[in-house]
mmCIF file of C-alpha atoms in Angstrom:
data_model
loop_
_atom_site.group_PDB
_atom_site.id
_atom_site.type_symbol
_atom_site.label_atom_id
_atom_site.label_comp_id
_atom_site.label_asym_id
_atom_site.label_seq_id
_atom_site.Cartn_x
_atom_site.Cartn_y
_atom_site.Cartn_z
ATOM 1 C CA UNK J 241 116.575 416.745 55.870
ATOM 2 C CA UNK J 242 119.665 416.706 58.885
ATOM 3 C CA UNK J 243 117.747 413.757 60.151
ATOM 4 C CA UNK J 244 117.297 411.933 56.929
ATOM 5 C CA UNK J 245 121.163 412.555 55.959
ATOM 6 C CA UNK J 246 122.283 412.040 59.337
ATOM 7 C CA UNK J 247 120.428 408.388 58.913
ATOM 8 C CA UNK J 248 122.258 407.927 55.196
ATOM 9 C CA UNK J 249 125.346 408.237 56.576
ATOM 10 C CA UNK J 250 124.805 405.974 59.286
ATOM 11 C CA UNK J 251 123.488 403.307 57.195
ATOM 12 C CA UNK J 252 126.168 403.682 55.388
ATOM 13 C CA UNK J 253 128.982 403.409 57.580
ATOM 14 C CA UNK J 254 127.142 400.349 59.485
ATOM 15 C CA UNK J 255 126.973 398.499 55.612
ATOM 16 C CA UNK J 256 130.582 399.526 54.628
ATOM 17 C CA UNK J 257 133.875 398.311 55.550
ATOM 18 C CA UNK J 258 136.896 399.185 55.500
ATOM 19 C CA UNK J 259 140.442 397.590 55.432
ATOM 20 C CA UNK J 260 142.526 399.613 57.433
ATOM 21 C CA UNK J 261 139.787 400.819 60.190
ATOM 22 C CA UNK J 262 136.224 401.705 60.518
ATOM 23 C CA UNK J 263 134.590 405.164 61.336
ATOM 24 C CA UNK J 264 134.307 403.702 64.851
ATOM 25 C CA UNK J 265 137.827 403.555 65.348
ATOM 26 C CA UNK J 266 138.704 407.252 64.546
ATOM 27 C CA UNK J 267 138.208 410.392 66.866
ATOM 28 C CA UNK J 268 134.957 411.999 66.306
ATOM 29 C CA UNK J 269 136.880 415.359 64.699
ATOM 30 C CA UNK J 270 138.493 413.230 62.223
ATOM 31 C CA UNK J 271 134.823 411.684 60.623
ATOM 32 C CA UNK J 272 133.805 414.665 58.707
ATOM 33 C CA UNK J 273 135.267 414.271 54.959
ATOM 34 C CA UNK J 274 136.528 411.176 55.583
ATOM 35 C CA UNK J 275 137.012 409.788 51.827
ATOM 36 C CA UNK J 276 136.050 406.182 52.373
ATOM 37 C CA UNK J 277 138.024 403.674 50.186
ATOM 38 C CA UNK J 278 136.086 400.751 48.400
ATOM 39 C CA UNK J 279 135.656 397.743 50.110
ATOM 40 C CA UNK J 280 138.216 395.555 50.120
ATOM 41 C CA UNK J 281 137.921 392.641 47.406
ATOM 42 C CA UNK J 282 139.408 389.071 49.094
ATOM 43 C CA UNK J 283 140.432 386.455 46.548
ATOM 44 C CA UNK J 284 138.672 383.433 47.552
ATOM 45 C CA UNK J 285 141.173 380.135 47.831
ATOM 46 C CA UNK J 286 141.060 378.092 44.982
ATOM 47 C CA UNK J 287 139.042 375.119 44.975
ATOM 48 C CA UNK J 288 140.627 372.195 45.852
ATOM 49 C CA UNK J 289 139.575 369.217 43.490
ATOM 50 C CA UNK J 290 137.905 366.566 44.876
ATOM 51 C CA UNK J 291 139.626 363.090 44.842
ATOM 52 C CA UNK J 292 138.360 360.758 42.073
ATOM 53 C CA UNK J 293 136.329 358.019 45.251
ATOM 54 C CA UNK J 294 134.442 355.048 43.978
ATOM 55 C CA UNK J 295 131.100 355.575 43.457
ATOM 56 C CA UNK J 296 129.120 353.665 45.576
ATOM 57 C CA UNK J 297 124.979 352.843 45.087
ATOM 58 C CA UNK J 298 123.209 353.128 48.318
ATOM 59 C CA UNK J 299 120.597 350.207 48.838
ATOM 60 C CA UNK J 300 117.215 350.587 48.890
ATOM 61 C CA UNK J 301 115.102 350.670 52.256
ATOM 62 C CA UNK J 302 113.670 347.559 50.884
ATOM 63 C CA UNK J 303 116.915 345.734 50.186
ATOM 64 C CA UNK J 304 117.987 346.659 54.049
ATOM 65 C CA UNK J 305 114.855 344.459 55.265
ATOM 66 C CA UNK J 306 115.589 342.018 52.849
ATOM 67 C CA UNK J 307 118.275 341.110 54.821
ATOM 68 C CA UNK J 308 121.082 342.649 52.594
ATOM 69 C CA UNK J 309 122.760 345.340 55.202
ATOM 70 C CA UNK J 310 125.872 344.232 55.299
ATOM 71 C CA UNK J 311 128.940 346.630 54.123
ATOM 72 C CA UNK J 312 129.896 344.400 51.312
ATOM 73 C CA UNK J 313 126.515 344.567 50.144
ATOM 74 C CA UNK J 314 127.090 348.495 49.642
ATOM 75 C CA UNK J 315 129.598 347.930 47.250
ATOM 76 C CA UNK J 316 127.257 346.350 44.760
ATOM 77 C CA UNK J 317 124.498 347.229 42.374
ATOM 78 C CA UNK J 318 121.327 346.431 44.741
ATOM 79 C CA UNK J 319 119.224 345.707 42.342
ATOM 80 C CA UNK J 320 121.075 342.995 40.550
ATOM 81 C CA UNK J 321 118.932 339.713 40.522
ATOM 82 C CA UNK J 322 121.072 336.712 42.906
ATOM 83 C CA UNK J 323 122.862 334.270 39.978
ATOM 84 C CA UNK J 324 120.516 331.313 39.324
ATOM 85 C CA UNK J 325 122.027 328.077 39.945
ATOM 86 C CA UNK J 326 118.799 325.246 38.942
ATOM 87 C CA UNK J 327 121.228 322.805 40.349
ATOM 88 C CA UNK J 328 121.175 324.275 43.704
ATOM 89 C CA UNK J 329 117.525 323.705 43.675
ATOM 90 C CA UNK J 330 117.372 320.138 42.333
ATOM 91 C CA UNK J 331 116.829 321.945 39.122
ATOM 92 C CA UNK J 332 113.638 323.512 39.813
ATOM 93 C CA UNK J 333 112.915 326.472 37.744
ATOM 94 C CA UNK J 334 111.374 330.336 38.913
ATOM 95 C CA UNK J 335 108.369 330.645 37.839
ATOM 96 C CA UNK J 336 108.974 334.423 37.730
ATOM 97 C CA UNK J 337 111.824 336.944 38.358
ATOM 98 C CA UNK J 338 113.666 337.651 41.569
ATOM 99 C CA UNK J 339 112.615 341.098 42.635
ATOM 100 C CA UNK J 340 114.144 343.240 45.152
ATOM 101 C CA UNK J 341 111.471 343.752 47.907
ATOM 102 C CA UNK J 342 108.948 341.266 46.256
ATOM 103 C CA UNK J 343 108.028 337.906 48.493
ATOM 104 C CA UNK J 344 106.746 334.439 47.201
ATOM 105 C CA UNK J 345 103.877 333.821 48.766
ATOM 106 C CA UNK J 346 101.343 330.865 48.854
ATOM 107 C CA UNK J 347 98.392 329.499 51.145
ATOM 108 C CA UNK J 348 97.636 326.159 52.146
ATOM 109 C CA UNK J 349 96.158 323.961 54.367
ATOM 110 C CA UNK J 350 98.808 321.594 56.510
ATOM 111 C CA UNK J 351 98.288 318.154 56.307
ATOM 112 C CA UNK J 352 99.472 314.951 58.909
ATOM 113 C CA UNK J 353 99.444 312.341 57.425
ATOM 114 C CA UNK J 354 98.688 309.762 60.379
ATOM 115 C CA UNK J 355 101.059 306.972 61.778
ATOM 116 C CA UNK J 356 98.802 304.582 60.687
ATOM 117 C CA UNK J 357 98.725 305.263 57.297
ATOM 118 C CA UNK J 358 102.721 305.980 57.658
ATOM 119 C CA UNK J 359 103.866 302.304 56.520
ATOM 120 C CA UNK J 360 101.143 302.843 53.182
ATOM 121 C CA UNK J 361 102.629 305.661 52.572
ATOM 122 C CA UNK J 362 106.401 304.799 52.742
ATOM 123 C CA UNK J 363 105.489 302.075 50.489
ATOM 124 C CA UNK J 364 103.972 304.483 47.897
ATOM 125 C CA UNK J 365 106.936 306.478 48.367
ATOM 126 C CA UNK J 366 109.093 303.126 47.330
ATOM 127 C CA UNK J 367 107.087 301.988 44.472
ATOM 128 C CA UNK J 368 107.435 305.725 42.993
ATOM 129 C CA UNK J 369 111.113 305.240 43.577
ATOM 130 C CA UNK J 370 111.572 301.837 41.903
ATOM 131 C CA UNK J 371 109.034 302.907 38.805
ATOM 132 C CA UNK J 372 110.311 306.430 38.227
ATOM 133 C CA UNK J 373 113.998 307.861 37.597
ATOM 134 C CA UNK J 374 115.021 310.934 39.733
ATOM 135 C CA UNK J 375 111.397 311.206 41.773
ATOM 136 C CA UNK J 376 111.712 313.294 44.989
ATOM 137 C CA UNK J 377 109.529 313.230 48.040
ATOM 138 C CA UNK J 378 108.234 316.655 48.724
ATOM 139 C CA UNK J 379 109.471 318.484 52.231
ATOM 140 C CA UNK J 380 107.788 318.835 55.238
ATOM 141 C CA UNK J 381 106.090 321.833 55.599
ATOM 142 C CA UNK J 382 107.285 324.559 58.029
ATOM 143 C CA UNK J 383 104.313 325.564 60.558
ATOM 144 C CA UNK J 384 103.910 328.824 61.851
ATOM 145 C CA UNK J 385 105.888 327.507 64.886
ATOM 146 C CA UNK J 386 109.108 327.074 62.519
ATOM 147 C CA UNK J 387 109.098 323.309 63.562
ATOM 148 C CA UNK J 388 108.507 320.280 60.984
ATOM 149 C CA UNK J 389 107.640 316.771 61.390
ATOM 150 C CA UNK J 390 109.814 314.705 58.988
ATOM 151 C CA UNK J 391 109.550 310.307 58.939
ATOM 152 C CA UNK J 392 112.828 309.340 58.551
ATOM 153 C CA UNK J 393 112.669 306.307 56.018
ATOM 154 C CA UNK J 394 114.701 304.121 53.374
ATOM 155 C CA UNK J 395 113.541 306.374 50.105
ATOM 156 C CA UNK J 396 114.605 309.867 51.654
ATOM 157 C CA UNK J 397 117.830 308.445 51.851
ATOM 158 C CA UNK J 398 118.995 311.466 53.829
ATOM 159 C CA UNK J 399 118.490 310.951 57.444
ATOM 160 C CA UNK J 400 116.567 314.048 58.087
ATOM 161 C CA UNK J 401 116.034 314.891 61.712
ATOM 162 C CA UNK J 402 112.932 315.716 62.957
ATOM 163 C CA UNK J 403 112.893 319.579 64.330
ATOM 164 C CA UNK J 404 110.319 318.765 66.926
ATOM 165 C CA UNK J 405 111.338 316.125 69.539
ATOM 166 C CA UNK J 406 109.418 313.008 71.094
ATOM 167 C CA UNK J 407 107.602 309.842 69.442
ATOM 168 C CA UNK J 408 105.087 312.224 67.557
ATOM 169 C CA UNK J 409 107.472 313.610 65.568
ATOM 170 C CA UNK J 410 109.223 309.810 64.555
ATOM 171 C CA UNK J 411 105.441 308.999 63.834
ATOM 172 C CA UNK J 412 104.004 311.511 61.279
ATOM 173 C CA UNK J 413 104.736 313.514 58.682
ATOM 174 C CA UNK J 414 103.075 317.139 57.844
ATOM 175 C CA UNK J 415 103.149 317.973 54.457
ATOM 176 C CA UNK J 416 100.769 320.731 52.644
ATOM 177 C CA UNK J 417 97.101 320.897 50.210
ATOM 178 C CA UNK J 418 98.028 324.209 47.901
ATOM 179 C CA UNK J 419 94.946 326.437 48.475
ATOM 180 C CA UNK J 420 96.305 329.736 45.980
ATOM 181 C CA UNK J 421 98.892 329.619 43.171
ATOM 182 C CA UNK J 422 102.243 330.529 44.144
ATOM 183 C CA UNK J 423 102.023 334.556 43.703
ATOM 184 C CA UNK J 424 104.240 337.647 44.635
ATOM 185 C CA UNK J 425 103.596 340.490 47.085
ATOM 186 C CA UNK J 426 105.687 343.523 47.658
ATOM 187 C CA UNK J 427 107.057 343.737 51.055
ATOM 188 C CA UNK J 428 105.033 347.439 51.941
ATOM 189 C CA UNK J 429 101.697 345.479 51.360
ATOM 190 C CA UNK J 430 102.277 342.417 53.494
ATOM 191 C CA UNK J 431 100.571 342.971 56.998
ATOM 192 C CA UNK J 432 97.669 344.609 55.134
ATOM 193 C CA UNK J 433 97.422 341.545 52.884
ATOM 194 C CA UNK J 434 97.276 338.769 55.704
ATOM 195 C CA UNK J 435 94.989 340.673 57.700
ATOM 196 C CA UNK J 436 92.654 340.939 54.448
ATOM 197 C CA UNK J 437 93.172 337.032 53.766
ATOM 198 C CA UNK J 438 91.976 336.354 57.716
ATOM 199 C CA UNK J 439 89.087 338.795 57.122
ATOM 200 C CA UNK J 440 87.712 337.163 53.838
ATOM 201 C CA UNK J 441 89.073 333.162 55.636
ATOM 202 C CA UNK J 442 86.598 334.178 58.485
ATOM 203 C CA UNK J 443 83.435 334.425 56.180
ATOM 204 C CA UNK J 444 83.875 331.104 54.918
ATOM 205 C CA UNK J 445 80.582 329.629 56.455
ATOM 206 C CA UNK J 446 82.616 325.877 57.488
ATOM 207 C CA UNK J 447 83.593 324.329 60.404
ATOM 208 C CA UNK J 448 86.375 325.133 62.537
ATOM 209 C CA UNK J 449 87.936 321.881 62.708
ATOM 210 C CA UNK J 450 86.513 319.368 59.865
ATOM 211 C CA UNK J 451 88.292 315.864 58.352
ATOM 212 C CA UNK J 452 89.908 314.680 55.150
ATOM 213 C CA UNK J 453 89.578 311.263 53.967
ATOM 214 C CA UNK J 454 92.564 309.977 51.255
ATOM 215 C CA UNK J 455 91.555 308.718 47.810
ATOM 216 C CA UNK J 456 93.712 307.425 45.117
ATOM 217 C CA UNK J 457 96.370 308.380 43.820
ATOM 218 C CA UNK J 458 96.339 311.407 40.386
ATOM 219 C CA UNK J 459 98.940 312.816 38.525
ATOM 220 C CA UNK J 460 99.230 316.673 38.268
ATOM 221 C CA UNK J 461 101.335 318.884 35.864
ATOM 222 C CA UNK J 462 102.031 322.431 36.815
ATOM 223 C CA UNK J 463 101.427 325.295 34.638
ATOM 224 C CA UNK J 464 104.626 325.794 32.774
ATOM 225 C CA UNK J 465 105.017 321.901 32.416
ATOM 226 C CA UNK J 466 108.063 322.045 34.358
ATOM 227 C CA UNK J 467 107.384 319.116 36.727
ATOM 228 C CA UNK J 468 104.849 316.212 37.352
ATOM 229 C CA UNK J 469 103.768 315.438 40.695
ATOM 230 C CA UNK J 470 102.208 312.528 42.104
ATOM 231 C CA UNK J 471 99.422 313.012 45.219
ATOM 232 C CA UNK J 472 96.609 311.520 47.630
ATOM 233 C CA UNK J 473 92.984 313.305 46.245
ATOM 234 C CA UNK J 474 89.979 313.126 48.569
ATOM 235 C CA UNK J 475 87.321 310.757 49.223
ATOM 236 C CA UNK J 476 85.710 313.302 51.704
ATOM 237 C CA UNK J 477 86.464 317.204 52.669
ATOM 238 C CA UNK J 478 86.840 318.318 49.391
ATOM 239 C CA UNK J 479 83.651 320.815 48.987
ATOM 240 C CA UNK J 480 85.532 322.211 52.587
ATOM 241 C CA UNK J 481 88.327 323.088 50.739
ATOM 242 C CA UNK J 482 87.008 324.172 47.815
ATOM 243 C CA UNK J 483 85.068 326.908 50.184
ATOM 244 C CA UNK J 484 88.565 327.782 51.686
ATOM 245 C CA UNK J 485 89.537 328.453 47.993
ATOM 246 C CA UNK J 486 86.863 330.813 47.413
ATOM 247 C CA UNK J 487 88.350 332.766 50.449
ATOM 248 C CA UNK J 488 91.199 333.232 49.030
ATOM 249 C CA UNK J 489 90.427 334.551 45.839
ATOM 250 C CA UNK J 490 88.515 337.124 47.222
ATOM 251 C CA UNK J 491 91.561 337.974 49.269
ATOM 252 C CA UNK J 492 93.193 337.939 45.951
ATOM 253 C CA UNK J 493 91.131 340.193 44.060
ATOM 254 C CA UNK J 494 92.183 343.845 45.786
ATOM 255 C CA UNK J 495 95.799 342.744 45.110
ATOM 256 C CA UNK J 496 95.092 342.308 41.413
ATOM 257 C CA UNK J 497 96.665 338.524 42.438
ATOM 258 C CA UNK J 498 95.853 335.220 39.869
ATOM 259 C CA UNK J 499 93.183 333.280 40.723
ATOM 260 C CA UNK J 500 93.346 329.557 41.645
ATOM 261 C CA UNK J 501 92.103 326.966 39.063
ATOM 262 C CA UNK J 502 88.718 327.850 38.013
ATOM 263 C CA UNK J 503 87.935 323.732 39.140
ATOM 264 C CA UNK J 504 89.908 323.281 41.784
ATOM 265 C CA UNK J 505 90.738 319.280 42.582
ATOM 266 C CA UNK J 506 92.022 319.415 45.881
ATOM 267 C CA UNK J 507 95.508 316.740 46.659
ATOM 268 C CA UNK J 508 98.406 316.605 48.805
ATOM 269 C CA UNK J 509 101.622 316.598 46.727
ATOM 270 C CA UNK J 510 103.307 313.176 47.880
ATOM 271 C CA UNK J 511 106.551 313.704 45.431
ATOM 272 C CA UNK J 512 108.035 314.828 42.059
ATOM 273 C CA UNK J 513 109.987 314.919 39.234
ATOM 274 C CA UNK J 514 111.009 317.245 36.457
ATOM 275 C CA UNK J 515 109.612 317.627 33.402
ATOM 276 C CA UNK J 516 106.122 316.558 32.072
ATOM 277 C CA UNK J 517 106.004 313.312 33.078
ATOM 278 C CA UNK J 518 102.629 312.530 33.610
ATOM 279 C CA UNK J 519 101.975 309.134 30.981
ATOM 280 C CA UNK J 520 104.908 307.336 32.642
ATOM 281 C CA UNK J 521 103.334 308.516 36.393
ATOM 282 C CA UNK J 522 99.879 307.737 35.634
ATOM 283 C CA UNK J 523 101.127 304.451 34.546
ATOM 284 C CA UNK J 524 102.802 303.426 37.532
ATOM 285 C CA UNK J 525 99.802 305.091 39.815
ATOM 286 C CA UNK J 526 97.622 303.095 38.272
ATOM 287 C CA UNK J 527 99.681 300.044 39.516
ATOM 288 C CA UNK J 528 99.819 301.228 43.093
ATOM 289 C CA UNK J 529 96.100 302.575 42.868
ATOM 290 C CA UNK J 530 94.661 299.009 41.356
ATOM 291 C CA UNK J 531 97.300 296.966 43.965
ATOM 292 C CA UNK J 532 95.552 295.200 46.860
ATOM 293 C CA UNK J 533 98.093 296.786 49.496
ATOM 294 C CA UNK J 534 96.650 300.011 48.659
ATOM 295 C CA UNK J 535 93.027 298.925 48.263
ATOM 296 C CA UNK J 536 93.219 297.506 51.686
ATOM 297 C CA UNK J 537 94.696 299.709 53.676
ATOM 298 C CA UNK J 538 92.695 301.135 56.603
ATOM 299 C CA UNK J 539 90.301 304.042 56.086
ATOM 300 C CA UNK J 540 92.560 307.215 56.558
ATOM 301 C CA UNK J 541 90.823 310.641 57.845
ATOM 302 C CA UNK J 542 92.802 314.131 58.480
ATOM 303 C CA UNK J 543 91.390 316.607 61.071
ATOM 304 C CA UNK J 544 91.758 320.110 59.731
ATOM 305 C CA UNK J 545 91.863 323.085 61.406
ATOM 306 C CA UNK J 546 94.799 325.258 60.020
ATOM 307 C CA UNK J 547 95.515 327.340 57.188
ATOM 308 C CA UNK J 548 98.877 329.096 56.703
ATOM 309 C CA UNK J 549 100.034 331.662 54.524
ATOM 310 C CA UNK J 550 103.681 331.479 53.803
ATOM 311 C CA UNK J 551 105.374 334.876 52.649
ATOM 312 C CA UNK J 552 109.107 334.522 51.925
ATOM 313 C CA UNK J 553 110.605 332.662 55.025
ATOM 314 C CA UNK J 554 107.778 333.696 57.579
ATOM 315 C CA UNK J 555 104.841 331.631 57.953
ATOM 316 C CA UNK J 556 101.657 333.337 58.989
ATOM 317 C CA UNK J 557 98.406 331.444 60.748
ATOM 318 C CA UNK J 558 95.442 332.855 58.806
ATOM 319 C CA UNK J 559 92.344 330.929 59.362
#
């Protein structure tokens, strides 16, 4: 029972403290019946209150990759949508909502369009412009190699330079055959989606490398009606293409993605203009189709042996 008290009242004086001095500090006499006093009881310092700062909305990982890291960027609601300005876009309308961390994506097939068939087609290009109000040429396509291959002529009006240098790129003119609707995918899923759209691309039982032949000229409306375009459909090379499609709606389908037309008629886009517009276009293709200058000209083929994926601003060789 010594022991066990002995231990209390060493617990004790190793738990308690005192103000003034501990049992440590007084002669070992002087221990026995010490009276301890209670602990002392230190006021903490009042809390200081904390300055009214601006609140400030951290971005998302997402946002940061999007290209939005800049401190001014901080200072704003991340998720608010950019304004949209139509008229910065020659008044082309979304077809769906910007979304933070969500890419536009499309496939397609690039297509040259040869120098020989370069003065037929500038002359298309004219007629459209003399027959239509506000038509516009579509763009060169960006390759995977960032460079395009623009013809400068009368009806672009602009002067575009060529990004790729030497006589090829004053000689033809790369422009694209839509293989997919235009869809969105979110930026976490985008190296697993192209390497599932090679996969499914690499069953397609075609060859490599196989040609395109032009046929006349067709009128197509998008989906919502917002523009009319006028294009080059196929002679030859269209069952090709129409495998290619097949690809990529099986690519599609894990992605829960919209299918391409259920019968697809593949064409290269040659320009457009807003609205539905399709009587007044069909009216002056069928000019240009019946005309002799286009009945005459010299049998066109395209060698294929591309197909690109474009996600956002990168461009990705798939097949």
């Amino acid at each position: 029972m010594e022991g066990l008290a002995a231990y209390d009242s060493t617990s004790s004086s190793e738990t308690s403290s005192n103000c003034s001095s501990t049992d440590d500090d007084l002669p070992l006499e002087n221990r026995e019946g010490l009276k301890r006093s209670p602990p002392c009881e230190i006021e903490p310092p009042p809390c200081k209150k904390p300055r009214d700062a601006p609140k400030v909305l951290l971005p998302s990982p997402l946002d940061l990759l999007d290209g939005h890291n800049d401190i001014a960027s901080l200072e704003e609601p991340y998720h608010n949508s950019p304004e949209e300005n139509p008229a910065l876009h020659d008044n082309r309308v979304r077809k769906f909502p910007h979304v933070v961390g969500n890419y536009a994506t499309t496939v397609f097939i690039p297509v040259t369009i040869p120098s020989e068939f370069m003065p037929t087609f500038d002359w298309i290009l004219q007629e459209l412009e003399d027959n239509l109000p506000d038509v516009h040429p579509m763009k060169a396509s960006k390759l995977v190699d960032g460079s395009t291959l623009r013809q400068k002529s009368k009806f672009s009006g602009d002067g575009q330079e060529s990004n790729s240098t030497g006589p090829e790129s004053e000689k033809n003119l790369t422009l694209h055959m839509s293989i997919s609707r235009v869809v969105t995918i979110r930026y976490p899923d985008i190296e697993m989606f192209i390497g599932t759209l090679r996969r499914c691309l690499k069953e397609v039982k075609i060859d490599k490398r196989f040609q395109l032949e032009f046929g006349p000229l067709n009128c197509f409306v998008n989906d919502d009606s917002t523009r009319s375009f006028a294009a080059l459909t196929l002679k030859s090379g269209g069952l090709e293409v129409c495998q290619l499609v097949d690809g990529v709606n099986k690519a599609f389908v894990p992605y829960a993605l919209p299918q391409f037309y259920e019968e697809p008629n593949p064409h290269v886009s040659v320009a457009w203009v807003l609205g539905d517009k399709s009587e007044m276009m069909i009216a002056v293709l069928d000019r240009i189709n019946k005309s002799s200058r286009f009945l005459d000209h010299p049998k066109t083929t395209v060698q294929v042996g591309q197909v690109h994926c474009r996600v956002g601003q990168e461009t990705y060789n798939v097949w």
